[in-house]
Tab-separated table of C-alpha atoms in Angstrom:
chain	number	residue	atom	x	y	z
A	527	PRO	CA	0.000	0.000	0.000
A	528	ALA	CA	2.813	2.464	0.771
A	529	ALA	CA	4.341	1.893	-2.669
A	530	LYS	CA	0.993	2.249	-4.418
A	531	SER	CA	0.298	5.487	-2.569
A	532	ARG	CA	3.388	6.862	-4.344
A	533	GLY	CA	2.273	5.713	-7.766
A	534	LEU	CA	4.554	2.674	-7.742
A	535	ARG	CA	3.744	-0.944	-8.524
A	536	VAL	CA	5.625	-3.901	-7.079
A	537	VAL	CA	6.569	-6.928	-9.193
A	538	LEU	CA	8.362	-9.819	-7.479
A	539	ASP	CA	10.786	-12.324	-8.963
A	540	GLY	CA	9.150	-15.757	-8.768
A	541	VAL	CA	11.500	-18.749	-8.979
A	542	TRP	CA	9.287	-21.801	-9.288
A	543	ASN	CA	11.931	-24.113	-10.760
A	544	HIS	CA	14.373	-24.420	-7.862
A	545	VAL	CA	15.301	-23.427	-4.314
A	546	GLY	CA	18.564	-22.800	-2.466
A	547	LEU	CA	20.519	-25.357	-0.460
A	548	LYS	CA	19.313	-23.812	2.799
A	549	HIS	CA	15.634	-24.116	1.951
A	550	PRO	CA	14.015	-25.985	4.874
A	551	THR	CA	12.424	-28.645	2.691
A	552	PHE	CA	15.707	-29.490	0.975
A	553	GLN	CA	17.582	-29.396	4.273
A	554	ASN	CA	15.108	-31.984	5.530
A	555	VAL	CA	15.845	-34.172	2.497
A	556	LEU	CA	19.563	-33.895	3.217
A	557	LEU	CA	18.971	-35.027	6.787
A	558	GLN	CA	16.353	-37.738	6.289
A	559	GLY	CA	16.813	-38.891	2.715
A	560	GLU	CA	13.972	-41.073	1.465
A	561	ASP	CA	12.273	-40.853	4.881
A	562	SER	CA	11.789	-37.103	4.462
A	563	PRO	CA	8.202	-35.908	4.015
A	564	TYR	CA	9.623	-33.839	1.153
A	565	ALA	CA	11.313	-36.722	-0.629
A	566	SER	CA	8.859	-36.494	-3.533
A	567	TRP	CA	9.797	-32.842	-4.135
A	568	TYR	CA	13.319	-33.445	-5.487
A	569	HIS	CA	15.389	-35.760	-7.653
A	570	PHE	CA	18.077	-37.168	-5.354
A	571	GLY	CA	20.041	-40.300	-4.569
A	572	VAL	CA	21.246	-41.888	-1.339
A	573	ASP	CA	24.257	-43.923	-0.301
A	574	GLU	CA	24.210	-47.396	1.260
A	575	ARG	CA	23.316	-45.887	4.635
A	576	GLY	CA	20.351	-43.997	3.201
A	577	ARG	CA	21.987	-40.575	3.355
A	578	THR	CA	21.430	-38.112	0.520
A	579	ASN	CA	24.614	-37.878	-1.503
A	580	THR	CA	23.489	-36.593	-4.915
A	581	TRP	CA	20.748	-34.379	-6.285
A	582	GLN	CA	19.612	-32.649	-9.429
A	583	ALA	CA	20.173	-28.892	-9.401
A	584	TRP	CA	19.566	-26.103	-11.890
A	585	ASP	CA	23.198	-25.001	-12.000
A	586	ARG	CA	24.949	-28.386	-11.953
A	587	ARG	CA	24.837	-31.859	-10.431
A	588	ASN	CA	24.910	-31.468	-6.647
A	589	GLY	CA	24.768	-27.729	-7.226
A	590	GLY	CA	23.478	-24.913	-5.084
A	591	LEU	CA	19.995	-24.654	-6.640
A	592	PRO	CA	18.114	-27.960	-6.190
A	593	GLU	CA	15.305	-28.347	-8.716
A	594	PHE	CA	11.719	-29.287	-7.985
A	595	ARG	CA	10.466	-32.461	-9.616
A	596	GLN	CA	8.046	-32.198	-12.534
A	597	ILE	CA	5.759	-34.733	-14.177
A	598	ALA	CA	4.398	-34.094	-17.671
A	599	GLY	CA	5.345	-30.411	-17.462
A	600	ASP	CA	3.761	-29.753	-14.081
A	601	LEU	CA	5.329	-29.520	-10.649
A	602	VAL	CA	4.598	-32.530	-8.480
A	603	PRO	CA	1.860	-31.928	-5.867
A	604	GLY	CA	4.070	-30.873	-2.935
A	605	PRO	CA	5.986	-28.006	-4.518
A	606	ARG	CA	2.968	-27.102	-6.648
A	607	GLU	CA	0.847	-26.499	-3.556
A	608	TYR	CA	3.758	-24.669	-1.935
A	609	VAL	CA	4.164	-22.307	-4.918
A	610	PHE	CA	0.430	-21.600	-4.993
A	611	ALA	CA	0.529	-20.804	-1.262
A	612	VAL	CA	3.480	-18.432	-1.758
A	613	THR	CA	1.539	-16.785	-4.574
A	614	ASP	CA	-1.461	-16.279	-2.280
A	615	ARG	CA	0.748	-14.890	0.478
A	616	TRP	CA	2.165	-12.104	-1.697
A	617	MET	CA	-0.899	-11.286	-3.793
A	618	ASP	CA	-3.510	-11.273	-1.002
A	619	PRO	CA	-1.578	-11.062	2.278
A	620	ASN	CA	-4.588	-11.001	4.594
A	621	GLY	CA	-6.664	-13.445	2.552
A	622	ASP	CA	-9.711	-11.182	2.315
A	623	GLY	CA	-10.088	-11.489	-1.464
A	624	ASP	CA	-9.022	-7.858	-2.033
A	625	PRO	CA	-5.699	-7.689	-3.941
A	626	ARG	CA	-5.044	-4.018	-3.219
A	627	ASP	CA	-2.706	-4.855	-0.332
A	628	GLY	CA	-0.748	-7.342	-2.458
A	629	ILE	CA	1.906	-7.175	-5.139
A	630	ASP	CA	1.023	-6.242	-8.704
A	631	GLY	CA	2.717	-8.958	-10.707
A	632	TRP	CA	5.498	-11.448	-11.174
A	633	ARG	CA	8.685	-11.799	-13.195
A	634	LEU	CA	9.213	-15.551	-13.589
A	635	ASP	CA	12.778	-16.831	-13.460
A	636	VAL	CA	14.035	-19.516	-15.909
A	637	ALA	CA	10.460	-19.728	-17.128
A	638	ASN	CA	11.110	-22.189	-19.939
A	639	GLU	CA	12.401	-24.760	-17.441
A	640	VAL	CA	8.945	-25.207	-15.925
A	641	GLY	CA	6.353	-26.814	-18.179
A	642	LEU	CA	3.426	-25.039	-19.828
A	643	PRO	CA	0.850	-27.216	-18.007
A	644	PHE	CA	2.039	-25.696	-14.734
A	645	TRP	CA	2.117	-22.167	-16.101
A	646	GLY	CA	-1.423	-22.433	-17.453
A	647	ALA	CA	-2.811	-23.518	-14.082
A	648	TRP	CA	-0.750	-20.983	-12.175
A	649	ARG	CA	-1.798	-18.155	-14.505
A	650	ARG	CA	-5.455	-18.971	-13.918
A	651	HIS	CA	-4.844	-18.920	-10.168
A	652	VAL	CA	-3.093	-15.529	-10.359
A	653	ARG	CA	-5.919	-14.080	-12.440
A	654	GLU	CA	-8.447	-15.217	-9.849
A	655	LEU	CA	-6.500	-13.318	-7.206
A	656	ASN	CA	-5.948	-10.190	-9.301
A	657	PRO	CA	-7.177	-9.975	-12.907
A	658	GLN	CA	-4.808	-7.042	-13.552
A	659	ALA	CA	-1.594	-8.699	-12.340
A	660	ALA	CA	1.304	-8.509	-14.790
A	661	LEU	CA	3.083	-11.768	-15.673
A	662	VAL	CA	6.476	-11.546	-17.394
A	663	GLY	CA	8.580	-14.590	-18.243
A	664	GLU	CA	12.358	-14.658	-18.336
A	665	LEU	CA	12.786	-16.086	-21.835
A	666	TRP	CA	15.945	-15.706	-23.931
A	667	PHE	CA	14.129	-16.654	-27.136
A	668	ASP	CA	10.877	-15.604	-28.786
A	669	GLY	CA	8.153	-16.452	-26.287
A	670	ARG	CA	5.287	-16.848	-28.743
A	671	GLU	CA	4.141	-20.206	-27.374
A	672	TYR	CA	3.762	-18.683	-23.888
A	673	PHE	CA	1.595	-15.706	-24.893
A	674	GLU	CA	-2.107	-15.088	-25.630
A	675	GLY	CA	-3.399	-16.497	-22.352
A	676	ARG	CA	-1.210	-19.587	-22.158
A	677	ALA	CA	1.305	-18.394	-19.558
A	678	PHE	CA	2.657	-14.820	-19.645
A	679	ASP	CA	1.563	-11.391	-20.783
A	680	ALA	CA	5.064	-10.634	-22.074
A	681	GLN	CA	8.712	-11.573	-21.680
A	682	MET	CA	12.036	-10.124	-20.671
A	683	ASN	CA	12.776	-9.069	-24.244
A	684	TYR	CA	16.221	-10.568	-24.744
A	685	PRO	CA	15.658	-11.054	-28.498
A	686	LEU	CA	15.467	-7.255	-28.756
A	687	ALA	CA	18.625	-6.871	-26.645
A	688	PHE	CA	20.498	-9.224	-28.996
A	689	ALA	CA	19.533	-7.087	-31.995
A	690	MET	CA	20.161	-3.741	-30.267
A	691	THR	CA	23.636	-4.791	-29.212
A	692	ALA	CA	24.602	-6.091	-32.645
A	693	TRP	CA	23.287	-2.916	-34.318
A	694	LEU	CA	24.937	-0.434	-31.965
A	695	ASP	CA	28.328	-2.088	-31.701
A	696	GLY	CA	28.544	-2.363	-35.483
A	697	ARG	CA	28.863	-6.126	-35.452
A	698	PRO	CA	30.282	-7.376	-38.767
A	699	GLY	CA	27.571	-8.750	-41.013
A	700	PHE	CA	24.746	-7.015	-39.096
A	701	SER	CA	23.428	-4.118	-41.176
A	702	ASP	CA	20.682	-1.541	-40.693
A	703	ASP	CA	18.444	-3.762	-42.823
A	704	ASP	CA	19.206	-6.692	-40.517
A	705	PHE	CA	18.129	-4.551	-37.566
A	706	ILE	CA	14.880	-3.637	-39.304
A	707	GLU	CA	14.188	-7.308	-39.997
A	708	ALA	CA	15.009	-8.173	-36.393
A	709	LEU	CA	12.568	-5.533	-35.093
A	710	ALA	CA	9.850	-6.993	-37.322
A	711	ARG	CA	10.445	-10.444	-35.818
A	712	VAL	CA	10.664	-9.214	-32.228
A	713	PHE	CA	7.420	-7.235	-32.471
A	714	SER	CA	5.337	-9.732	-34.423
A	715	HIS	CA	2.911	-10.772	-31.707
A	716	ALA	CA	-0.566	-9.552	-30.831
A	717	PRO	CA	-0.586	-5.835	-29.876
A	718	ALA	CA	-1.516	-6.709	-26.287
A	719	THR	CA	1.764	-8.629	-26.035
A	720	ASP	CA	4.073	-6.290	-27.934
A	721	LEU	CA	2.864	-3.250	-25.973
A	722	ALA	CA	3.659	-5.113	-22.724
A	723	GLN	CA	7.130	-6.426	-23.594
A	724	VAL	CA	9.828	-5.601	-21.031
A	725	ASN	CA	12.611	-4.160	-23.178
A	726	LEU	CA	16.041	-4.437	-21.609
A	727	LEU	CA	19.641	-3.785	-22.616
A	728	GLY	CA	21.494	-5.698	-19.912
A	729	SER	CA	20.676	-7.452	-16.663
A	730	HIS	CA	22.097	-9.276	-13.656
A	731	ASP	CA	22.878	-12.152	-16.061
A	732	THR	CA	25.056	-10.164	-18.504
A	733	ALA	CA	27.921	-7.734	-18.644
A	734	ARG	CA	26.935	-4.093	-18.265
A	735	PHE	CA	25.687	-2.623	-21.540
A	736	ALA	CA	28.271	0.182	-21.638
A	737	SER	CA	30.989	-2.453	-21.294
A	738	MET	CA	29.422	-4.479	-24.098
A	739	MET	CA	29.846	-1.404	-26.276
A	740	MET	CA	33.545	-1.315	-25.292
A	741	ASN	CA	33.901	-4.900	-26.509
A	742	PRO	CA	32.295	-4.812	-29.970
A	743	GLY	CA	31.791	-7.923	-32.021
A	744	ASP	CA	31.209	-10.261	-29.083
A	745	ASP	CA	28.108	-12.343	-28.641
A	746	TYR	CA	25.534	-10.653	-26.409
A	747	ASP	CA	26.086	-12.935	-23.414
A	748	ARG	CA	29.429	-14.627	-23.818
A	749	GLY	CA	29.913	-15.153	-20.078
A	750	ALA	CA	32.541	-12.423	-19.771
A	751	GLY	CA	33.288	-12.790	-16.087
A	752	LEU	CA	36.195	-11.592	-13.985
A	753	GLY	CA	38.454	-14.308	-15.367
A	754	ASP	CA	38.011	-13.282	-19.011
A	755	ALA	CA	41.278	-11.481	-19.751
A	756	ALA	CA	40.158	-10.541	-23.266
A	757	PHE	CA	37.171	-8.532	-21.998
A	758	ASP	CA	37.936	-4.841	-21.404
A	759	ARG	CA	36.569	-4.181	-17.892
A	760	GLY	CA	37.882	-0.628	-17.674
A	761	ARG	CA	35.843	2.564	-17.681
A	762	PRO	CA	34.084	2.816	-21.074
A	763	ASP	CA	34.957	5.710	-23.344
A	764	ALA	CA	32.664	8.543	-24.409
A	765	GLU	CA	31.566	6.643	-27.512
A	766	ALA	CA	30.347	3.687	-25.437
A	767	PHE	CA	28.312	5.981	-23.182
A	768	ALA	CA	26.884	7.763	-26.238
A	769	LYS	CA	25.728	4.382	-27.533
A	770	LEU	CA	24.169	3.634	-24.144
A	771	GLU	CA	22.150	6.861	-24.289
A	772	LEU	CA	21.206	6.213	-27.908
A	773	ALA	CA	19.982	2.747	-26.929
A	774	TYR	CA	17.669	4.239	-24.309
A	775	ALA	CA	16.370	6.720	-26.877
A	776	VAL	CA	15.456	3.779	-29.104
A	777	LEU	CA	13.824	1.934	-26.190
A	778	THR	CA	11.800	5.063	-25.437
A	779	ALA	CA	10.315	4.973	-28.936
A	780	LEU	CA	9.726	1.227	-29.282
A	781	PRO	CA	6.587	-0.634	-28.221
A	782	GLY	CA	6.767	-2.108	-24.739
A	783	SER	CA	8.213	-0.913	-21.450
A	784	PRO	CA	11.845	0.212	-21.202
A	785	MET	CA	13.676	-1.559	-18.371
A	786	VAL	CA	16.658	0.018	-16.649
A	787	TYR	CA	19.032	-2.338	-14.862
A	788	ALA	CA	19.953	-0.343	-11.769
A	789	GLY	CA	23.070	1.716	-12.367
A	790	ASP	CA	23.040	1.671	-16.172
A	791	GLU	CA	21.534	5.145	-16.166
A	792	LEU	CA	24.448	6.286	-13.975
A	793	GLY	CA	27.063	4.910	-16.346
A	794	GLU	CA	27.892	1.776	-14.357
A	795	TRP	CA	30.247	-0.580	-16.161
A	796	GLY	CA	31.683	-4.052	-15.644
A	797	ALA	CA	31.818	-7.663	-16.711
A	798	ASP	CA	29.373	-10.518	-16.148
A	799	ASP	CA	28.764	-12.237	-12.787
A	800	PRO	CA	29.679	-11.227	-10.178
A	801	GLU	CA	30.871	-7.791	-11.288
A	802	ASN	CA	27.490	-6.854	-12.755
A	803	ARG	CA	26.065	-6.986	-9.214
A	804	LYS	CA	28.705	-4.855	-7.494
A	805	PRO	CA	27.597	-1.797	-5.475
A	806	ILE	CA	26.763	1.211	-7.607
A	807	ALA	CA	29.448	3.909	-7.541
A	808	TRP	CA	27.206	6.686	-6.219
A	809	PRO	CA	26.367	9.243	-7.492
A	810	GLY	CA	27.747	8.188	-10.868
A	811	ASP	CA	27.250	10.236	-14.021
A	812	THR	CA	24.353	12.442	-12.972
A	813	ASP	CA	24.232	14.236	-16.335
A	814	LEU	CA	23.801	10.930	-18.167
A	815	ALA	CA	21.147	9.873	-15.673
A	816	GLU	CA	19.217	13.089	-16.204
A	817	ARG	CA	19.280	12.729	-19.987
A	818	ILE	CA	18.134	9.125	-19.856
A	819	GLY	CA	15.510	9.991	-17.265
A	820	ALA	CA	14.202	12.806	-19.460
A	821	LEU	CA	13.881	10.397	-22.388
A	822	LEU	CA	11.908	7.896	-20.349
A	823	ARG	CA	9.680	10.627	-18.898
A	824	LEU	CA	8.504	11.420	-22.426
A	825	ARG	CA	6.352	8.308	-22.097
A	826	GLN	CA	4.357	10.213	-19.447
A	827	HIS	CA	4.116	13.412	-21.493
A	828	PRO	CA	0.473	14.594	-21.827
A	829	GLN	CA	0.563	14.567	-25.642
A	830	LEU	CA	3.449	12.304	-26.549
A	831	GLY	CA	3.015	9.714	-23.815
A	832	PRO	CA	-0.135	8.003	-25.124
A	833	VAL	CA	1.455	7.747	-28.576
A	834	LEU	CA	4.663	6.203	-27.190
A	835	ARG	CA	2.826	3.785	-24.907
A	836	PHE	CA	-0.050	2.696	-27.133
A	837	GLY	CA	0.656	3.796	-30.710
A	838	ALA	CA	1.182	1.598	-33.730
A	839	ALA	CA	4.828	1.147	-34.656
A	840	ALA	CA	6.746	1.354	-37.906
A	841	TRP	CA	10.454	1.529	-38.650
A	842	ARG	CA	12.806	1.967	-41.550
A	843	ALA	CA	16.475	2.627	-42.208
A	844	ASP	CA	17.684	5.155	-44.747
A	845	ASN	CA	21.293	6.104	-45.507
A	846	GLY	CA	22.505	5.162	-42.012
A	847	LEU	CA	19.573	6.641	-40.078
A	848	LEU	CA	16.960	4.680	-38.159
A	849	TYR	CA	13.436	6.115	-38.216
A	850	LEU	CA	11.057	4.857	-35.522
A	851	ASN	CA	7.481	6.045	-35.960
A	852	ARG	CA	4.717	5.621	-33.378
A	853	SER	CA	1.248	6.790	-34.400
A	854	LEU	CA	-2.073	7.170	-32.612
A	855	ASN	CA	-5.160	9.232	-33.473
A	856	ARG	CA	-3.532	11.324	-36.238
A	857	HIS	CA	-0.492	12.075	-34.098
A	858	SER	CA	2.954	10.586	-34.633
A	859	VAL	CA	6.172	10.627	-32.655
A	860	VAL	CA	9.255	10.036	-34.783
A	861	LEU	CA	12.677	9.198	-33.375
A	862	VAL	CA	15.578	9.560	-35.800
A	863	ALA	CA	18.725	7.786	-34.578
A	864	ASN	CA	22.200	7.964	-36.071
A	865	ARG	CA	24.489	5.102	-35.115
A	866	THR	CA	27.303	6.235	-37.434
A	867	SER	CA	30.407	8.340	-36.820
A	868	LYS	CA	29.350	11.208	-39.100
A	869	PRO	CA	26.474	13.732	-39.181
A	870	LEU	CA	23.563	12.640	-41.371
A	871	ALA	CA	20.705	14.619	-42.903
A	872	ILE	CA	17.106	13.799	-42.063
A	873	GLU	CA	14.573	13.375	-44.832
A	874	PRO	CA	12.363	15.322	-45.394
A	875	THR	CA	13.437	18.102	-43.007
A	876	GLY	CA	17.029	18.493	-44.154
A	877	GLN	CA	18.165	18.868	-40.544
A	878	SER	CA	21.141	16.831	-39.421
A	879	VAL	CA	21.660	14.303	-36.648
A	880	GLU	CA	25.007	14.294	-34.914
A	881	PRO	CA	27.133	11.130	-34.780
A	882	LEU	CA	25.646	8.656	-32.289
A	883	GLY	CA	22.889	11.201	-31.767
A	884	TYR	CA	19.115	11.312	-32.031
A	885	ARG	CA	16.310	13.786	-32.593
A	886	ILE	CA	12.636	13.468	-31.710
A	887	PHE	CA	9.725	14.973	-33.641
A	888	HIS	CA	6.023	15.295	-33.064
A	889	GLN	CA	4.214	15.013	-36.373
A	890	ALA	CA	0.636	16.289	-36.640
A	891	GLU	CA	-1.320	17.556	-39.656
A	892	GLY	CA	1.787	17.086	-41.809
A	893	ALA	CA	4.028	19.341	-39.723
A	894	TRP	CA	7.246	18.137	-38.093
A	895	ILE	CA	7.771	19.794	-34.701
A	896	GLU	CA	11.023	18.957	-32.949
A	897	ILE	CA	10.767	17.972	-29.285
A	898	ASP	CA	13.400	18.894	-26.734
A	899	PRO	CA	14.021	15.583	-24.904
A	900	ALA	CA	15.094	17.428	-21.760
A	901	SER	CA	11.772	19.221	-21.331
A	902	GLY	CA	9.290	17.557	-23.657
A	903	ALA	CA	8.532	20.985	-25.111
A	904	ALA	CA	8.622	22.008	-28.763
A	905	ARG	CA	11.876	23.553	-29.953
């Protein structure tokens, strides 16, 4: 309630595939083996004295994240009932049938490693508790089979992040036309899905985006941890930060919800786990944060906001410029982004876009009116 009173909504990370080693039910299995009341919850083996000596875990055999058992794509009864009870606890804490004192949705970890039969039943349960709850799956591939009422409203949009990274770091063999084709694939679902996608650049599972831009040509998530000597972990240069800002400008104009991994807006940099989770160097680059914040606030602008949140989307590339057009009720917002190292002229205005720069226009009744991203006002 305190968060909602401030206009905030709370979405929790639900991990229904596995638990930690210290989870009480797994600890009981370690102590009692096949005599544990939770023996049916896990895949495990015992030695000749009946003591648990091996188990199936998400991360590795005998790893730190023991997996729940599944049958035909559904959790077995014990963990299934447990997950449903946890869901009730957070969505309707006092059990009075009123969800206003509960959370507003879930982000579901390693969602593809729990079967669709479970997700269908769990989704129906969530909707009974709160018909407006948001459900977002962590999927690193196109989540089409999970959408349209089967499991999730949207996904962590990693397919978009793959394309954005390849386009901005100038990956060999990935052209502007390839980016346009990738956008068409990424946003090819029903409007209710594409307008709800959670569009990210990096996350707690990847290197920081600014550092990705300092290491062009790499795969999006190559596992560049602290031991990867070939990965430049130093402070990114001005060009890398310009690409970071340009990426957020593009996210502002695309369908879906831009997601900021904490610290990216402050210019945080670093490699993959565990460096991507290090404390944020406060206060960071406050100028960068203000520019990115101003971009994202355009989605709440009285005139531009509805277009950016709900408008139809179109995109094209022309002579090195990306044009993103969102349109709603005879109004359009056009972002023109230049990923090149030279100024480029905009058609049809003849104005130029600086290298690694962007300009935003409000188009109504045939007129192009430039918008100042810092204020949302016409220039």
